[in-house]
Short mmCIF file of C-alpha atoms in Angstrom, two decimals:
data_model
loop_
_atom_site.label_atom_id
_atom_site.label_comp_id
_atom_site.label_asym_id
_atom_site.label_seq_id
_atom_site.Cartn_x
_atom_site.Cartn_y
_atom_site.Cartn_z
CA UNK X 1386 -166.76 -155.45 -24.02
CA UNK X 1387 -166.92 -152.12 -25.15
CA UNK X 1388 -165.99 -151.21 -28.61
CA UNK X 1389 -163.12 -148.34 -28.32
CA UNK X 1390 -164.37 -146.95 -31.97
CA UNK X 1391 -167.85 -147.60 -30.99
CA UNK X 1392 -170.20 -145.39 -32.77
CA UNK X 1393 -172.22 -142.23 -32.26
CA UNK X 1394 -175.93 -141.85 -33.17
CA UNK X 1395 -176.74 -142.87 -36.33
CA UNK X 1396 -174.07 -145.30 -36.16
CA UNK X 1397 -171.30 -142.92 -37.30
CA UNK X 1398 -168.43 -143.07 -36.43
CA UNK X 1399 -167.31 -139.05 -35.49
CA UNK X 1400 -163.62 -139.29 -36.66
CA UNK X 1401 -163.84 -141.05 -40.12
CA UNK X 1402 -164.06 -139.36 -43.00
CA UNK X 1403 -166.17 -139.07 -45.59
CA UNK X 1404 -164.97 -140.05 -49.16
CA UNK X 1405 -164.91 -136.65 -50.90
CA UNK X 1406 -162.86 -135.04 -47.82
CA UNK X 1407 -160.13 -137.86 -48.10
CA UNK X 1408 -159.60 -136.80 -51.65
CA UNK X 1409 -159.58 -133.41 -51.03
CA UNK X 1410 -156.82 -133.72 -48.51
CA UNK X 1411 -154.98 -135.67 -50.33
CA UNK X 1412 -155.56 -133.18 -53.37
CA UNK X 1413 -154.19 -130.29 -50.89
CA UNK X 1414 -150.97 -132.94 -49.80
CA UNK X 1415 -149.95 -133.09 -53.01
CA UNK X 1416 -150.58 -129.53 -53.89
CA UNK X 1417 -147.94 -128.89 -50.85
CA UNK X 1418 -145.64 -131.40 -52.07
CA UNK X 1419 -145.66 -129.98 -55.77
CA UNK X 1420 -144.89 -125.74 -54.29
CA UNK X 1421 -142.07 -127.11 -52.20
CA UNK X 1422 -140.55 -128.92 -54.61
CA UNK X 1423 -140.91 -126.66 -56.97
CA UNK X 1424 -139.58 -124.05 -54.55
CA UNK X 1425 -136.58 -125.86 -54.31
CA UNK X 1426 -136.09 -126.21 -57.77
CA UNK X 1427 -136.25 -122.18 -57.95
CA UNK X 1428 -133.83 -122.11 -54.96
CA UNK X 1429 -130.66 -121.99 -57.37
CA UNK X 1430 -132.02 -119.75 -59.62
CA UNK X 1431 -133.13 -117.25 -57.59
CA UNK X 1432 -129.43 -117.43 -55.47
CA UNK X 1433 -127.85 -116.39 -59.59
CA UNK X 1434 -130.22 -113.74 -60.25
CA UNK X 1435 -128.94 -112.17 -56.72
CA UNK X 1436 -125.96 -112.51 -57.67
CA UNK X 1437 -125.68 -111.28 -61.27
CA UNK X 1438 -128.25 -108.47 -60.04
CA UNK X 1439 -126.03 -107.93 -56.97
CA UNK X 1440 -122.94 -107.54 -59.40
CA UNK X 1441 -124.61 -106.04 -62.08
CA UNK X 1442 -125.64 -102.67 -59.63
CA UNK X 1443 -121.78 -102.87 -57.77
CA UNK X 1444 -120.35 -102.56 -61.23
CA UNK X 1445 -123.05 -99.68 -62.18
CA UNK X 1446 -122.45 -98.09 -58.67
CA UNK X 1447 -118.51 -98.19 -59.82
CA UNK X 1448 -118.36 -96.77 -62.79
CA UNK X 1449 -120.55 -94.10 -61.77
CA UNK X 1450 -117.82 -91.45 -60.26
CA UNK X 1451 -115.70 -92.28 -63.72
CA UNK X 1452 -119.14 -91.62 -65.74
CA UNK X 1453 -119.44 -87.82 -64.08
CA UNK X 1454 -115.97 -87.14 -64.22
CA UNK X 1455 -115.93 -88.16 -68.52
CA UNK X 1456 -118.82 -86.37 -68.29
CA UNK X 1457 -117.42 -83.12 -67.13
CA UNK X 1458 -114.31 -84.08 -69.35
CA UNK X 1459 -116.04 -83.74 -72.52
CA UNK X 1460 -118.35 -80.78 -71.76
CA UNK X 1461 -115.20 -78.52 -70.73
CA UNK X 1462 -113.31 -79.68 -73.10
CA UNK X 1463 -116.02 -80.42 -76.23
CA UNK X 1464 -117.74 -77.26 -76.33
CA UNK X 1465 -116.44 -74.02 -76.11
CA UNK X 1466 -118.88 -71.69 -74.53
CA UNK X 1467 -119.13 -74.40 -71.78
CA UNK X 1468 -115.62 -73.83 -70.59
CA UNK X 1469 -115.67 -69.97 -71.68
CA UNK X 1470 -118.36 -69.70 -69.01
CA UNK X 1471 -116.27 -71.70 -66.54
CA UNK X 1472 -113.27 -69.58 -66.79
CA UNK X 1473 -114.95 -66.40 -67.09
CA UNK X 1474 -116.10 -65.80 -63.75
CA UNK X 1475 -111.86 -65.84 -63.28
CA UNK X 1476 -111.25 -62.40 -64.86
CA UNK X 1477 -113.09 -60.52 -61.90
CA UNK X 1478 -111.69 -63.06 -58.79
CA UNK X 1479 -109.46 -60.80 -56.46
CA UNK X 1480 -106.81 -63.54 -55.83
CA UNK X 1481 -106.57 -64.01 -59.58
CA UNK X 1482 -106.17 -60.41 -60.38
CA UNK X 1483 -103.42 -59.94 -57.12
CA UNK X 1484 -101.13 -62.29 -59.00
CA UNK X 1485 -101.58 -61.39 -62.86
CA UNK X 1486 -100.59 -57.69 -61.33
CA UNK X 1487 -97.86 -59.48 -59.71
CA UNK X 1488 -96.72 -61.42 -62.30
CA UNK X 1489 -97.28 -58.08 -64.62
CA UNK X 1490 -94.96 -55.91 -62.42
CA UNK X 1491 -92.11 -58.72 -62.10
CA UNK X 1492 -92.02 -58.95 -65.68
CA UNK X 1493 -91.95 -54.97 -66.11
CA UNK X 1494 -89.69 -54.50 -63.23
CA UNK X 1495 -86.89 -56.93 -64.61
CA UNK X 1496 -86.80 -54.49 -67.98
CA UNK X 1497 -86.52 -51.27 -66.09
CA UNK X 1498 -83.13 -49.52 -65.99
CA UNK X 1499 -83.12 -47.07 -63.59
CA UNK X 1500 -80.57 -45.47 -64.60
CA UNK X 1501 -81.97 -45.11 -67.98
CA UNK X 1502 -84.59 -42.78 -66.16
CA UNK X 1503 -81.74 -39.83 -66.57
CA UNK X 1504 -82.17 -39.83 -69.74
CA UNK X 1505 -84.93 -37.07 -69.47
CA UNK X 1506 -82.38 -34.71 -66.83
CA UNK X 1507 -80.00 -32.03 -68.12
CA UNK X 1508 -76.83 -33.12 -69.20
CA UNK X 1509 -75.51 -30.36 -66.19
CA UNK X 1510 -77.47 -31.96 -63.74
CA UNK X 1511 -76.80 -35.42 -63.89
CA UNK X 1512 -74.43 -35.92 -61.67
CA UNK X 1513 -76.27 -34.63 -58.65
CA UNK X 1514 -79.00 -36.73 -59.78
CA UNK X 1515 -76.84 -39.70 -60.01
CA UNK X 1516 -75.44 -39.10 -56.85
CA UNK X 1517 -78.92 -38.89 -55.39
CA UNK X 1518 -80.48 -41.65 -57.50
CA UNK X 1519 -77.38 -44.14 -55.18
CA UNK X 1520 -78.58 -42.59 -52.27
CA UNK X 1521 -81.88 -43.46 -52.26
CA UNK X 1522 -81.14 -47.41 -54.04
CA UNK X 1523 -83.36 -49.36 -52.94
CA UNK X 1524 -86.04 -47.19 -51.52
CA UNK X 1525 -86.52 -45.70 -55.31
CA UNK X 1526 -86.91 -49.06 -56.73
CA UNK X 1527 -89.51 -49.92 -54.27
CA UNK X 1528 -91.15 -46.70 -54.99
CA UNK X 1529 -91.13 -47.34 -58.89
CA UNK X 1530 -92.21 -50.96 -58.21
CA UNK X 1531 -95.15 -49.70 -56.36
CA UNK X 1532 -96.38 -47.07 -59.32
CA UNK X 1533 -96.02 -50.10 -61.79
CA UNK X 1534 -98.32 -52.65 -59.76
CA UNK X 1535 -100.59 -50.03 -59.24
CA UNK X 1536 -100.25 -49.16 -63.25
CA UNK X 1537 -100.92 -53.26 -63.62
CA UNK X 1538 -103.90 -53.32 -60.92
CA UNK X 1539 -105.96 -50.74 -62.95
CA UNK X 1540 -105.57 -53.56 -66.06
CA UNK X 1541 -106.43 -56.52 -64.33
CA UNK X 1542 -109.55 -54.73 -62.41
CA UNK X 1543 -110.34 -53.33 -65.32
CA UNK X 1544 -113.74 -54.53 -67.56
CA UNK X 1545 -110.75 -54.65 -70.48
CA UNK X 1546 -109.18 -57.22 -69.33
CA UNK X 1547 -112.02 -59.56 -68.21
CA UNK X 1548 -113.27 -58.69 -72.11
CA UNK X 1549 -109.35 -59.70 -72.87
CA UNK X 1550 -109.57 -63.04 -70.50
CA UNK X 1551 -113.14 -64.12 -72.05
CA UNK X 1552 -112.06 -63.44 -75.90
CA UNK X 1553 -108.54 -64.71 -75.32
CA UNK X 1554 -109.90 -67.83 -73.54
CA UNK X 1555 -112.62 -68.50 -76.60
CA UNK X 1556 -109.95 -68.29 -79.02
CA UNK X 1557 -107.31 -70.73 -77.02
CA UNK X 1558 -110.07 -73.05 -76.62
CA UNK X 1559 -108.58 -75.43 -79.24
CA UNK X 1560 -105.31 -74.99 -77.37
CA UNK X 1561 -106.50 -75.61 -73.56
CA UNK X 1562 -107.72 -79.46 -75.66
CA UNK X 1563 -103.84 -79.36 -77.38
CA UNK X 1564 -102.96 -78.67 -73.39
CA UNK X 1565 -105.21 -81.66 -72.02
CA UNK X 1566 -105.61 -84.03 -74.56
CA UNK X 1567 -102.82 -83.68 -77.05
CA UNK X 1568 -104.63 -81.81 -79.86
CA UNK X 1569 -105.01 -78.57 -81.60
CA UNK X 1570 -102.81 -75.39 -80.91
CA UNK X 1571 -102.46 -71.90 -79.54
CA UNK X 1572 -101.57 -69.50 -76.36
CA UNK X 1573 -102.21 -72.33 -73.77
CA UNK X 1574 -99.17 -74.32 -74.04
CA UNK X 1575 -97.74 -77.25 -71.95
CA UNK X 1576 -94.14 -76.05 -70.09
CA UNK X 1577 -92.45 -77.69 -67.32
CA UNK X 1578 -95.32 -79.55 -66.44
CA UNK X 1579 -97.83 -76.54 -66.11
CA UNK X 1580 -100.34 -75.70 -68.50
CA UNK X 1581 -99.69 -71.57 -68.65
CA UNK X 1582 -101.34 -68.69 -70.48
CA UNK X 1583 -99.06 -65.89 -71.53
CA UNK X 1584 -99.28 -62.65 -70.12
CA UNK X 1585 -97.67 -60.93 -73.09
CA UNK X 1586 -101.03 -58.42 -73.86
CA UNK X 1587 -101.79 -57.45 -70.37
CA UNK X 1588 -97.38 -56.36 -70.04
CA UNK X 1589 -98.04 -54.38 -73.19
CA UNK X 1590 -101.02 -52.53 -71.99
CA UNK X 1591 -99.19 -51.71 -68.50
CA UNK X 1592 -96.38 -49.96 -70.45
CA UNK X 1593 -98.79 -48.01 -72.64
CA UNK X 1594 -100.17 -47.18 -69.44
CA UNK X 1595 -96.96 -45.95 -67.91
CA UNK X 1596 -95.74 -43.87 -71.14
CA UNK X 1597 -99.23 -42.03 -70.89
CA UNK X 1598 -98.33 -40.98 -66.99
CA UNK X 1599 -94.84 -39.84 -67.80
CA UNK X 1600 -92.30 -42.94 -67.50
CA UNK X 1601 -91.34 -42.72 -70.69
CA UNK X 1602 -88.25 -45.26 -69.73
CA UNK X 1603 -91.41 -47.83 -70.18
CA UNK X 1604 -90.94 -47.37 -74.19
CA UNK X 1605 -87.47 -49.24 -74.48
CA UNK X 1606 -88.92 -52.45 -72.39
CA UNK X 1607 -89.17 -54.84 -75.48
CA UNK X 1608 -91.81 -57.36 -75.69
CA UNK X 1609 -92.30 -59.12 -73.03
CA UNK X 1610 -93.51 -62.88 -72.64
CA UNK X 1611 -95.08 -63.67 -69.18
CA UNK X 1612 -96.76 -66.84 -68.07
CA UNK X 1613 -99.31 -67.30 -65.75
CA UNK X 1614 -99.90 -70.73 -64.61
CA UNK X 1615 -103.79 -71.87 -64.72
CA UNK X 1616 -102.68 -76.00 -64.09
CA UNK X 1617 -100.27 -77.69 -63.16
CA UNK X 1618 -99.08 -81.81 -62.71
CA UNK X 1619 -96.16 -83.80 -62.00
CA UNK X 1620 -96.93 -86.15 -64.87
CA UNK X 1621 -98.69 -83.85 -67.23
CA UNK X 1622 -98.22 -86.63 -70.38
CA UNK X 1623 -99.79 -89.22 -68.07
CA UNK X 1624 -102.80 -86.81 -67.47
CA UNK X 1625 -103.63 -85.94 -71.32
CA UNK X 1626 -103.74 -89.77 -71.95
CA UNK X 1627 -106.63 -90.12 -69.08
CA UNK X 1628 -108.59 -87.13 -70.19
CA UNK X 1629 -108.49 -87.83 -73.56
CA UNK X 1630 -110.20 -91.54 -72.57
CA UNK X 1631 -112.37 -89.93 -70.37
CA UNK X 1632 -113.56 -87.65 -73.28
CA UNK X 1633 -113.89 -90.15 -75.69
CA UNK X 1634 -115.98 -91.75 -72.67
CA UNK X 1635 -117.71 -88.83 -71.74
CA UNK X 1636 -121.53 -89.82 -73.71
CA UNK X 1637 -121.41 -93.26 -73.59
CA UNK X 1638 -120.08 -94.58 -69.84
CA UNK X 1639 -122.64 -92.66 -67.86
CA UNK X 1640 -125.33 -94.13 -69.61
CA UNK X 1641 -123.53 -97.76 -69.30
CA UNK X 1642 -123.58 -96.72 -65.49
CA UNK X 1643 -127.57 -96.08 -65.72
CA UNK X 1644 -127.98 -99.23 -67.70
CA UNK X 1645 -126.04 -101.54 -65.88
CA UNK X 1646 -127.97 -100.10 -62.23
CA UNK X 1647 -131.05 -101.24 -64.22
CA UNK X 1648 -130.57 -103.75 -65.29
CA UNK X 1649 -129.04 -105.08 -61.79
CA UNK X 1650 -133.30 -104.19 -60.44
CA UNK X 1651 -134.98 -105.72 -63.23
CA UNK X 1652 -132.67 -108.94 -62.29
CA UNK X 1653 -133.58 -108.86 -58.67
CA UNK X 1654 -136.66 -110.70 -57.49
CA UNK X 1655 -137.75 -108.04 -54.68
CA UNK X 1656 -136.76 -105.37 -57.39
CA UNK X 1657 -138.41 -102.51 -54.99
CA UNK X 1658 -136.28 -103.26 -51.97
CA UNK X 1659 -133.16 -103.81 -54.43
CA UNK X 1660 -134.28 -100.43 -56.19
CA UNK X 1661 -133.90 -98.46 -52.71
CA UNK X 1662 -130.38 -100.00 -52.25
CA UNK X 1663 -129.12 -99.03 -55.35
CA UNK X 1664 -130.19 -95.95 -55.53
CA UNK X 1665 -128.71 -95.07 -52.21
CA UNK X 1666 -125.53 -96.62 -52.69
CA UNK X 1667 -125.08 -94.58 -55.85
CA UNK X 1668 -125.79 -91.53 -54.32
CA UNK X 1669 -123.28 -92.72 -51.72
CA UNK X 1670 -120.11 -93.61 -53.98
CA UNK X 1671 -121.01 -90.35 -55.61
CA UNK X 1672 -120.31 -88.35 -52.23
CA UNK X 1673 -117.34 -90.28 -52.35
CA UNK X 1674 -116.53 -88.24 -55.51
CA UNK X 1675 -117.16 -85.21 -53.74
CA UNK X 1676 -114.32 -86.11 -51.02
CA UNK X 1677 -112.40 -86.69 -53.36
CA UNK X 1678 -112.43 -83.77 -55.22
CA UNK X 1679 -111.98 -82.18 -51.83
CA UNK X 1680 -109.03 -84.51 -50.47
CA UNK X 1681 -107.80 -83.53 -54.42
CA UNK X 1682 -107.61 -80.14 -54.28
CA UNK X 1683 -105.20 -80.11 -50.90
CA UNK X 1684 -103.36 -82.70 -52.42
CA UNK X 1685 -102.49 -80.60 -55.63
CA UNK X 1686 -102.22 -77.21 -54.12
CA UNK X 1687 -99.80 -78.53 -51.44
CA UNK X 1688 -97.72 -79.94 -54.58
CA UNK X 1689 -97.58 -76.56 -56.07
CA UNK X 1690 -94.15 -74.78 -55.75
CA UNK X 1691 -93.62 -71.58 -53.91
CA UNK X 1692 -93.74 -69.73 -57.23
CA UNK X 1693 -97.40 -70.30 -57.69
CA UNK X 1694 -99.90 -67.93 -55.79
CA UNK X 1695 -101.41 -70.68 -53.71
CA UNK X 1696 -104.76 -68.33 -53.13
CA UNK X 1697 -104.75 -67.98 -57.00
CA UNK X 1698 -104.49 -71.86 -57.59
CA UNK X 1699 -107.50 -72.46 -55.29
CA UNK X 1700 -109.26 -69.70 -57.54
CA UNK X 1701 -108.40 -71.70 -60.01
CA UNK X 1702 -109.10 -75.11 -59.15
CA UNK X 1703 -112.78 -74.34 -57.53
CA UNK X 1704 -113.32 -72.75 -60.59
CA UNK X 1705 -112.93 -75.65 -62.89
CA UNK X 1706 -114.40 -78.12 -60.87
CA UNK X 1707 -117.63 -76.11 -59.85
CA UNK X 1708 -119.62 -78.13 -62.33
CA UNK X 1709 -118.05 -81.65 -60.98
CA UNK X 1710 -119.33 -80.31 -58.04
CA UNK X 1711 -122.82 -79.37 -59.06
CA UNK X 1712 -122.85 -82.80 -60.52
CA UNK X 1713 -122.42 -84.32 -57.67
CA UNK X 1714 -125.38 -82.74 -55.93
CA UNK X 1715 -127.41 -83.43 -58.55
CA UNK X 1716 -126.46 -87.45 -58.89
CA UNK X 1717 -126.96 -87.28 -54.84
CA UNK X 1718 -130.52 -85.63 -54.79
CA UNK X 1719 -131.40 -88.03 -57.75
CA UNK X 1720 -130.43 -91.37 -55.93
CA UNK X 1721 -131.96 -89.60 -52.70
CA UNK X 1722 -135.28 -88.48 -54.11
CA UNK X 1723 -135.39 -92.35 -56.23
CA UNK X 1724 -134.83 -94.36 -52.79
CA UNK X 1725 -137.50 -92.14 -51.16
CA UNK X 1726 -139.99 -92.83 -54.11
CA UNK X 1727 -139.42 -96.56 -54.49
CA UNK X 1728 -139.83 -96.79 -50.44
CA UNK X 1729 -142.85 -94.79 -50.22
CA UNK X 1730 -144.43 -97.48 -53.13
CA UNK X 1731 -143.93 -100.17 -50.84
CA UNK X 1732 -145.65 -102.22 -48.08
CA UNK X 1733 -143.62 -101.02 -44.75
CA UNK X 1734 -145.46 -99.31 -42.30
CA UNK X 1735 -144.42 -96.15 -42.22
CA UNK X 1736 -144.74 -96.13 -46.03
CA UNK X 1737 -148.26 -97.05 -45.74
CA UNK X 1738 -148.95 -94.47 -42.79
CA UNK X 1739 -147.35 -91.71 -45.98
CA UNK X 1740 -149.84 -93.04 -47.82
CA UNK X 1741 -153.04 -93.08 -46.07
CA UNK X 1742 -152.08 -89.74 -44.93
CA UNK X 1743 -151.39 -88.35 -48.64
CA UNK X 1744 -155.11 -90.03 -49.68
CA UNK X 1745 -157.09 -88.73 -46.15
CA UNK X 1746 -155.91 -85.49 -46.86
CA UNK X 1747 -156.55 -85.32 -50.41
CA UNK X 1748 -159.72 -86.82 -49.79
CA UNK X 1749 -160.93 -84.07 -47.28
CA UNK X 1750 -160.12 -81.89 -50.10
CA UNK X 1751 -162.17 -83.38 -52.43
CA UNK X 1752 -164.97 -83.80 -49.75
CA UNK X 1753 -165.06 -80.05 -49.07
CA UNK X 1754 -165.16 -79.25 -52.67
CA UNK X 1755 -168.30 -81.96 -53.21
CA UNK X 1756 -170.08 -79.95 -50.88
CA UNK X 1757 -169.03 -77.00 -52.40
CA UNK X 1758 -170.99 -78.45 -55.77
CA UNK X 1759 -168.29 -79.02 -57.81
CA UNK X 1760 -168.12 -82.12 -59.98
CA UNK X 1761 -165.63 -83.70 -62.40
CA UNK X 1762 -168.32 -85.26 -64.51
CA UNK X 1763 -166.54 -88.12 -66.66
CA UNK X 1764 -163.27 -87.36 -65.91
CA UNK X 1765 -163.26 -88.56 -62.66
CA UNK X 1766 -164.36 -92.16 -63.87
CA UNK X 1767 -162.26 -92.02 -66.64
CA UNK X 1768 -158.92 -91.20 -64.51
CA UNK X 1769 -160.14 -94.02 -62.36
CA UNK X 1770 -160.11 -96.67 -64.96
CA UNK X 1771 -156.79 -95.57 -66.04
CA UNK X 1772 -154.72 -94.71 -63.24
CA UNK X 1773 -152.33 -96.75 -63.74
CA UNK X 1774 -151.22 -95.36 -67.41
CA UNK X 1775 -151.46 -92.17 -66.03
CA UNK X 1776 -148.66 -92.53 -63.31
CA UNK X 1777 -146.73 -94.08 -65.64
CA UNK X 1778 -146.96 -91.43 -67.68
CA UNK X 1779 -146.31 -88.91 -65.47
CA UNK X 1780 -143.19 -90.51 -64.31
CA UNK X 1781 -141.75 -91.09 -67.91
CA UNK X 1782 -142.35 -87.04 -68.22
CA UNK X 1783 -140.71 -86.31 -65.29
CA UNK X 1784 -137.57 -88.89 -66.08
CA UNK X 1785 -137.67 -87.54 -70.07
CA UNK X 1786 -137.41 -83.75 -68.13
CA UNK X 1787 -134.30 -84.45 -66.12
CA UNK X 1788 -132.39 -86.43 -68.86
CA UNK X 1789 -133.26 -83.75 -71.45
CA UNK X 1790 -132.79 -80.92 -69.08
CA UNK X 1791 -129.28 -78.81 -69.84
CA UNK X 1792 -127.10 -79.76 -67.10
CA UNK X 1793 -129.79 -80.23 -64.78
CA UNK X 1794 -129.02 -78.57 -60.62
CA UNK X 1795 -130.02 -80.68 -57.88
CA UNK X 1796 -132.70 -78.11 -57.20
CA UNK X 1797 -134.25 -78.69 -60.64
CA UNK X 1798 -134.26 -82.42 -59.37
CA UNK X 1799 -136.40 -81.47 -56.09
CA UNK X 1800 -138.48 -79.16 -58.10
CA UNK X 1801 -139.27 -81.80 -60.76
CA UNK X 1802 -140.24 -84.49 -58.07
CA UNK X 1803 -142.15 -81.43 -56.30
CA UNK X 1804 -144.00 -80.63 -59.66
CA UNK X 1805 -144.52 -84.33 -59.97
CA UNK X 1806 -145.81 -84.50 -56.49
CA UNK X 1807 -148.38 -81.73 -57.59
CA UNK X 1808 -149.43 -83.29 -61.03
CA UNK X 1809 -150.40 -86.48 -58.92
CA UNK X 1810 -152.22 -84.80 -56.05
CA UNK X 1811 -154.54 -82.98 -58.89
CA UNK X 1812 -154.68 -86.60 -60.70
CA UNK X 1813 -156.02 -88.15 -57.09
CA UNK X 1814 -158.36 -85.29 -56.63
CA UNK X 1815 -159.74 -85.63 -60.12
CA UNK X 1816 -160.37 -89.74 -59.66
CA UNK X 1817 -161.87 -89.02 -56.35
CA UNK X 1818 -163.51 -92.17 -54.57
CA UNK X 1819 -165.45 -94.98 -56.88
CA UNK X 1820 -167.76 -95.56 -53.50
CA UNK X 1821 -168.42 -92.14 -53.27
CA UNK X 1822 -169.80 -91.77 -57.20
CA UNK X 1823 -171.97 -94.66 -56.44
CA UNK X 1824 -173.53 -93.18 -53.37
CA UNK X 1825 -173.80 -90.28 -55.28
CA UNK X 1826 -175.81 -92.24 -58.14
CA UNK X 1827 -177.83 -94.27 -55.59
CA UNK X 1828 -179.13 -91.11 -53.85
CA UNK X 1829 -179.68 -89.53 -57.25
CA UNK X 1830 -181.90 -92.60 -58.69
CA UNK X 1831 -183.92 -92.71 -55.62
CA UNK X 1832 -184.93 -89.31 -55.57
CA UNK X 1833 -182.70 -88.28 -52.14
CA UNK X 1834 -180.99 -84.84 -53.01
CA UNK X 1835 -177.00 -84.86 -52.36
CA UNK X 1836 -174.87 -82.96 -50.79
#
């Protein structure tokens, strides 16, 4: 009968196996058997590194808003000529100047007497003036009003009084910190809940103004006190306790934000893909900030009472926050322009297509220039061999620029990544393409001439 494992030529059998293939295969078995267990033995580990990385960048991403607003805190409050140049712009802002002359003439007005402006008529002729002066009442007072705003809209246009606001507001410095943190002294003072600065200077200058044009009534007003309201809470205690944290903060929580992020990536174990999140959701809970500086500031000017020029408050408020603002768009552009980097590094597709473009193009460059004649000599093959260094490099530069940079604009961002973009371009031209150098050499040694 036949045999069913009957053999081939040779007497061979085709499906058995020769000694040293048995081993190997059971070499390769056990080399499977080892990675899977050993994958499952990493299994755990790698589920708490996501999760401590995970939590590590949520806490990071949290603290960020807080980080810009201490930030902010401390530089307006900390140095002077920081929040001289914030308020300064104030001095020559229409809506600010409409209610200082308001506030000016009210003041004036309620120390005016008009009868006291007989003083100057004939003792024979006052009656017929007093008779006239209660004819025309009200009409006269309006009239009188109307020559003492315009008297007070000459100040506050004035370049005086935007020298007055800017010297006034450097000395009161140390009292706007009294105001909003509980320290120091001076013409900024805290009442009814509103931080104010007192008029008193600009009312003394209006009556000068009106004794030189003939009211010489002005000289018995007495000194006047006037305040003009620059901020204003419902719980104005509560609010110097959290800016004086947030100051005390201001240094040393935004780098805990940057540190925490961080570390949260060096945790991961895809830290590029991990890298891309975080750095677009903290560009994302920092446009949160910027709604809610926005949903803010109608909050607090709807709060304000009728007293308060509501066109002046927003004056006032954009003002003081236009560097939370420029913050924001420059934490935004950052996280933006750090996603875009860390996803161009990577393996996806369209990342790669970036790529290939980026080194065709610079290559036709540097093809066009070979022809040309020119040659980098050894700096091309020394670039090549240390690349690597070199990018590094060149990013540390460009991350030492932006953290060294004096309140950095998110337009110094883009044009530091642009710059950086540049530096690395010239960098890939100057390495040019190892095969090319050896064709180069090859056609050299053999005698062929290049081109």
């Amino acid at each position: 009968m036949p045999n069913g494992g009957s053999a081939g030529p040779g007497g061979e059998r085709p499906d058995a196996s020769s000694p040293d293939e048995r081993s190997e295969l059971a070499r390769l078995q056990a080399r499977i058997t080892a990675l899977e267990a050993d994958k499952k033995a990493r299994a755990p580990r790698h589920r708490w590194r996501s999760f401590f990385s995970a939590l590590l960048i949520v806490i990071g991403c949290i603290l960020a808003p807080l980080a810009a607003v201490a930030a902010w805190t401390a530089d307006e409050i900390g140095d002077t000529d920081r929040y001289v140049d914030t308020v300064a712009p104030l001095a020559s802002d229409p809506d600010i100047q409409a209610a200082a002359a308001n506030r000016v003439t009210n003041a004036v007005m309620e120390h005016i007497d008009l009868p006291t402006l007989l003083e100057g008529v004939a003792p024979a002729d006052r009656p017929l003036a007093e008779k006239a002066l209660g004819k025309l009442g009200d009409s006269l007072e309006s009239a009188i009003r109307s020559f003492v705003h315009d008297k007070a809209e000459e100040i506050v246009s004035s370049d005086t009084f935007e020298e007055f606001w800017t010297d006034a507001n450097r000395r009161i410095h140390a009292a706007v910190d009294k105001a909003l943190t509980g320290s120091g002294g001076g013409a900024v003072k805290i009442n009814n809940d509103s931080v104010t600065v007192d008029l008193g200077p600009v009312v003394d200058q209006v009556k000068q103004r009106l004794i030189d044009d003939g009211m010489t009534a002005a000289s018995k007003i007495p000194e006047v006190h006037t305040d003009f309201t620059v901020l204003r809470a419902d719980d104005v205690g509560k609010v110097k306790t959290y800016f004086r944290i947030l100051q005390m903060a201001g240094f040393w929580l935004p780098v805990l934000s940057v540190l925490l992020i961080a570390a949260g990536v060096l945790l991961s174990t895809h830290r590029r893909r991990i890298l891309v999140v975080a750095a677009l959701a903290f560009a994302f809970v920092m446009l949160l900030l910027g709604g809610g500086l926005t949903l803010f500031r109608v909050a607090y000017l709807n709060a304000l009472p009728d007293t308060v020029s509501q066109p002046a408050a927003e004056s006032v408020y954009d003002t003081l926050t236009r560097y939370m603002r420029t913050t924001v768009r420059t934490a935004v552009t950052l996280g933006v322009v750090v996603a875009l980097a860390a996803w161009l590094s990577g393996h996806g597709r369209w990342a790669t297509f970036v790529r290939q473009s980026w080194h065709s193009g610079i290559g036709s460059v540097r093809a066009t220039a070979d022809r040309a004649g020119m040659r980098t000599g050894p700096v091309g093959p020394f670039i090549r061999r240390h690349r690597t260094w070199i990018t590094w490099v060149l990013v540390g530069l460009a991350v030492l620029t932006a953290i060294l940079w004096s309140y950095p604009t998110a337009l110094v961002i883009v044009g530091i990544a642009l710059v950086w973009l540049l530096v690395m371009a010239v960098v890939e031209f100057l390495a040019g393409n190892p095969e090319e150098g050896h064709a180069r050499a090859a056609d050299v040694s053999s005698g062929q001439p290049t081109t």
